[in-house]
Short mmCIF file of C-alpha atoms in Angstrom, two decimals:
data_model
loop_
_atom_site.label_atom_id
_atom_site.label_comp_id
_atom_site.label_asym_id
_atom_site.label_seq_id
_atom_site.Cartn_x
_atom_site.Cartn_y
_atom_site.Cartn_z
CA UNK A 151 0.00 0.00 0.00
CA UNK A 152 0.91 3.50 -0.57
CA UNK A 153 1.46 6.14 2.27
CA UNK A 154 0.34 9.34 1.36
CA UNK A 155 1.72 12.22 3.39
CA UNK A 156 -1.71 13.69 4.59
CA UNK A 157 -2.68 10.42 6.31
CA UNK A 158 0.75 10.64 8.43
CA UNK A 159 2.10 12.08 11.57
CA UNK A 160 5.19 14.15 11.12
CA UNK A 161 7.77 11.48 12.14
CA UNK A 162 6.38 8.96 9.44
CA UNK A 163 6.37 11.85 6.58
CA UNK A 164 10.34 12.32 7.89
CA UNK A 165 10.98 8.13 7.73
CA UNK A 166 9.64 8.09 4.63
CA UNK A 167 11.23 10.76 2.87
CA UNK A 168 14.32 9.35 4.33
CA UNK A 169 13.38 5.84 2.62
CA UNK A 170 12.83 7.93 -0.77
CA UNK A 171 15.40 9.78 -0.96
CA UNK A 172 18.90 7.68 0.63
CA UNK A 173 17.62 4.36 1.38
CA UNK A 174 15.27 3.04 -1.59
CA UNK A 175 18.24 3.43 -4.09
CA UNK A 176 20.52 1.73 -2.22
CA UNK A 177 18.40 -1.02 -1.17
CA UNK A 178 17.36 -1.54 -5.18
CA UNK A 179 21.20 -2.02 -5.52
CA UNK A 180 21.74 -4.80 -2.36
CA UNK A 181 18.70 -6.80 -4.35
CA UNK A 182 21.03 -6.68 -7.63
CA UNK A 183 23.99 -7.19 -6.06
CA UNK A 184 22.84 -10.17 -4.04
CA UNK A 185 21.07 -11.64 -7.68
CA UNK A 186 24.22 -10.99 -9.52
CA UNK A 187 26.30 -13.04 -7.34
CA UNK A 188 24.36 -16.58 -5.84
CA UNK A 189 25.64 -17.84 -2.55
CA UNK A 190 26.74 -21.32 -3.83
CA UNK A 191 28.82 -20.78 -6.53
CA UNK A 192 28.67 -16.98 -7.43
CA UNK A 193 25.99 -17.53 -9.97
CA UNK A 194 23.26 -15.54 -11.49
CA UNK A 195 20.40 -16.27 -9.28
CA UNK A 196 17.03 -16.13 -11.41
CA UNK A 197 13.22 -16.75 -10.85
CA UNK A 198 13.32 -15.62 -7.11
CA UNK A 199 10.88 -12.82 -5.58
CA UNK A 200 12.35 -11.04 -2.78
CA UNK A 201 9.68 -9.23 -0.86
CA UNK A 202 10.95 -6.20 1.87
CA UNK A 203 7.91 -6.18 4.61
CA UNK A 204 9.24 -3.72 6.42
CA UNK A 205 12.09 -0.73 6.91
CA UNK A 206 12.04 0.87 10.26
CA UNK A 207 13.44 4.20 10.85
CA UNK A 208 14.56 5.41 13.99
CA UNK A 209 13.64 9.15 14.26
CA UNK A 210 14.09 11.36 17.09
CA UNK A 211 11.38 14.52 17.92
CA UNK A 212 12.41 17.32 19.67
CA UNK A 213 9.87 19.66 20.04
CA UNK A 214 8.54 20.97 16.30
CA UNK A 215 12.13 19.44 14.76
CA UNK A 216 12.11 15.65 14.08
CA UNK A 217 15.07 14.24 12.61
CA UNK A 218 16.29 11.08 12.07
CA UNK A 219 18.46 9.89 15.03
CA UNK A 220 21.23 7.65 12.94
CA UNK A 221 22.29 8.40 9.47
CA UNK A 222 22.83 5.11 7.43
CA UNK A 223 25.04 5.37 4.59
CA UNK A 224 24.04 3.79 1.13
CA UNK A 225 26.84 1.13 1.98
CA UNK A 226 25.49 -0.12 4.89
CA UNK A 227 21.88 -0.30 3.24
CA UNK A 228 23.30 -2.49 0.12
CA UNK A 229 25.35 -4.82 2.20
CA UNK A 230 22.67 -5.27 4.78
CA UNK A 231 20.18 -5.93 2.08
CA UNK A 232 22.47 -8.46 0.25
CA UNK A 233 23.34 -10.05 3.69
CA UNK A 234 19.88 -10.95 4.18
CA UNK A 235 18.75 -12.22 0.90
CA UNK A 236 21.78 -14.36 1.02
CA UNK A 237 21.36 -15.82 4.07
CA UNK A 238 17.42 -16.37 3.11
CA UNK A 239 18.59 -17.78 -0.09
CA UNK A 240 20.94 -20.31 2.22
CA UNK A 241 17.52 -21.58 4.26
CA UNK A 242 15.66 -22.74 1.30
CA UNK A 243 16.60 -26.31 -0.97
CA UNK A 244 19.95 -25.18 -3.27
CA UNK A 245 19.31 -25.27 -6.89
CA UNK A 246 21.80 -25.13 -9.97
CA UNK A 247 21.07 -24.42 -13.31
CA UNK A 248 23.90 -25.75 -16.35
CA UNK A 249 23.40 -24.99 -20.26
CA UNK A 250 22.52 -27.66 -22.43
CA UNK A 251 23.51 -27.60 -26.14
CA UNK A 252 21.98 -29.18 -28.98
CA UNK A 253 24.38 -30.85 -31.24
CA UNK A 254 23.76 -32.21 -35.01
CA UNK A 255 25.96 -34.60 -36.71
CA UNK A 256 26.08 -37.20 -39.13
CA UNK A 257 27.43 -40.73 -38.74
CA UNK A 258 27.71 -43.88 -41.21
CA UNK A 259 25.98 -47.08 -39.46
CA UNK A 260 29.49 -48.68 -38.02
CA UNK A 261 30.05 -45.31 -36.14
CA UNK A 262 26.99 -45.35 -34.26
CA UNK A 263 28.06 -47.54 -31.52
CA UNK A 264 30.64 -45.59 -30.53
CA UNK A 265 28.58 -42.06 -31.41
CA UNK A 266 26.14 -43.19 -28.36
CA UNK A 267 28.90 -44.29 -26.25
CA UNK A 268 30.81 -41.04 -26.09
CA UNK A 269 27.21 -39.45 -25.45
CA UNK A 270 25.58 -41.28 -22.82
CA UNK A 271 29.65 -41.14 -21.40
CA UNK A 272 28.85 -37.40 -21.24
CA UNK A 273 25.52 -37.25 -20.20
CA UNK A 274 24.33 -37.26 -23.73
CA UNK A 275 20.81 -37.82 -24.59
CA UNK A 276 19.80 -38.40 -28.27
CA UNK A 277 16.73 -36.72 -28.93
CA UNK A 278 16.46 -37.60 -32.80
CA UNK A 279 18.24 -40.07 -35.28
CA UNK A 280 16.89 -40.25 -39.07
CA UNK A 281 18.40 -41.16 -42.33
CA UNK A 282 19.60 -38.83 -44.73
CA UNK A 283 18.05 -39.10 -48.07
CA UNK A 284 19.91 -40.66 -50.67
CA UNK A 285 22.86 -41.40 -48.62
CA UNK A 286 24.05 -44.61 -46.03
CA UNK A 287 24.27 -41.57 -43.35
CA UNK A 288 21.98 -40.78 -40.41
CA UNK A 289 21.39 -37.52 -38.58
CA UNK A 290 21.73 -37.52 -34.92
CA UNK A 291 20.42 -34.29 -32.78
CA UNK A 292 20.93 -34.54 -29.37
CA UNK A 293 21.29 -32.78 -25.97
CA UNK A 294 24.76 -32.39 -23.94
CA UNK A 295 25.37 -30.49 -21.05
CA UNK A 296 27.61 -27.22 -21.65
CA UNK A 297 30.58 -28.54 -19.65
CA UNK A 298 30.69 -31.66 -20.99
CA UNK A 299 31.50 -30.70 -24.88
CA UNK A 300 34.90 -29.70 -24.68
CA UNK A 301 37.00 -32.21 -26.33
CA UNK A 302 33.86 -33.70 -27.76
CA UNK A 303 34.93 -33.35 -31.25
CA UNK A 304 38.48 -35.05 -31.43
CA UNK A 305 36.64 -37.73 -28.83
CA UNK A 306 34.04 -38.54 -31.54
CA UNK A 307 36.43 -38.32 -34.29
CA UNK A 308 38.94 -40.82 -32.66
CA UNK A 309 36.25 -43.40 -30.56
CA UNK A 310 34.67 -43.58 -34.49
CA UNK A 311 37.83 -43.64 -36.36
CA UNK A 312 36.48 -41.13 -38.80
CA UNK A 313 33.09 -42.61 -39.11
CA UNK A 314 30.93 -39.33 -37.28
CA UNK A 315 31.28 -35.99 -38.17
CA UNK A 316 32.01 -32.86 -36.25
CA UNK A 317 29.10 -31.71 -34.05
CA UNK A 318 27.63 -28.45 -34.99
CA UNK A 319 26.59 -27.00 -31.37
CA UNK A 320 23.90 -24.53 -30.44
CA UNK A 321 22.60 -23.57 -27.36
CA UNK A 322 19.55 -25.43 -26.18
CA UNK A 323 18.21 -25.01 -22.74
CA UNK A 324 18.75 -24.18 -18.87
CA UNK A 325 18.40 -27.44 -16.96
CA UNK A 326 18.37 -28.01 -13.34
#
């Protein structure tokens, strides 16, 4: 909900100009900082909702003057805003996230063996497999897990003996 200012007493109207004007901005950055930077491995965090219930801001009245009683620098709101999401982030089940690529290639019927056993070796899962028109080749697409392609190519090349050729990889998916 919204406060409006006419609805307030005078210390509210001075907390909440106080949240407008030095804390809101800085707060805004904690929540970016702390989704930039995940608390398992550094990673992008994505698909959270990170709701602040409350702020509270000490103020201090003194007669007709009311002022806030401790200043908080922008620094102390961001890391004390990234503290907390981290640490709420730690409470709940951990989930990662790794890229899948889809890879195309074509192999000859005696290298097909040893196509599917460098896949399912790296997690592989072959999602198509047809035969090319007018040739003794077939087209494989399947699914690999980002990490898991490098030194895929002279793998195939040399488990096959020549008989698969070089993936072609795109990126596919997020997977958890």
């Amino acid at each position: 909900k919204t406060l409006g200012t006419k609805s307030m007493t005078g210390a509210d109207a001075v907390a909440l100009q106080k949240w407008r004007q030095d804390m809101r901005g800085s707060a805004l950055a904690g929540f970016h900082m702390a989704m930039r930077q995940g608390v398992l491995c550094e990673e992008p965090v994505r698909g959270v909702a990170v709701i602040l219930e409350s702020v509270e801001i000490a103020v201090k009245a003194n007669g007709n003057d009311i002022k806030v009683t401790k200043d908080l620098s922008g620094g102390m709101v961001v890391a004390a805003l990234r503290s907390g999401v981290r640490c709420a982030l730690l409470t709940r089940p951990a989930r990662l996230v790794e890229g899948h690529l889809r890879l195309t290639l074509h192999s000859s019927m005696s290298g097909l063996g040893s196509l599917h056993a460098v896949l399912s070796k790296r997690r592989g899962k072959v999602v198509s497999d047809t035969m090319v028109d007018g040739t003794d080749l077939i087209q494989v697409t399947a699914t690999i897990p980002q990490a898991e392609s490098f030194g895929l190519a002279p793998t195939l090349m040399k488990k096959s003996s020549g008989e698969v050729t070089a993936p072609e990889l795109v990126f596919s998916h997020w997977e958890v």
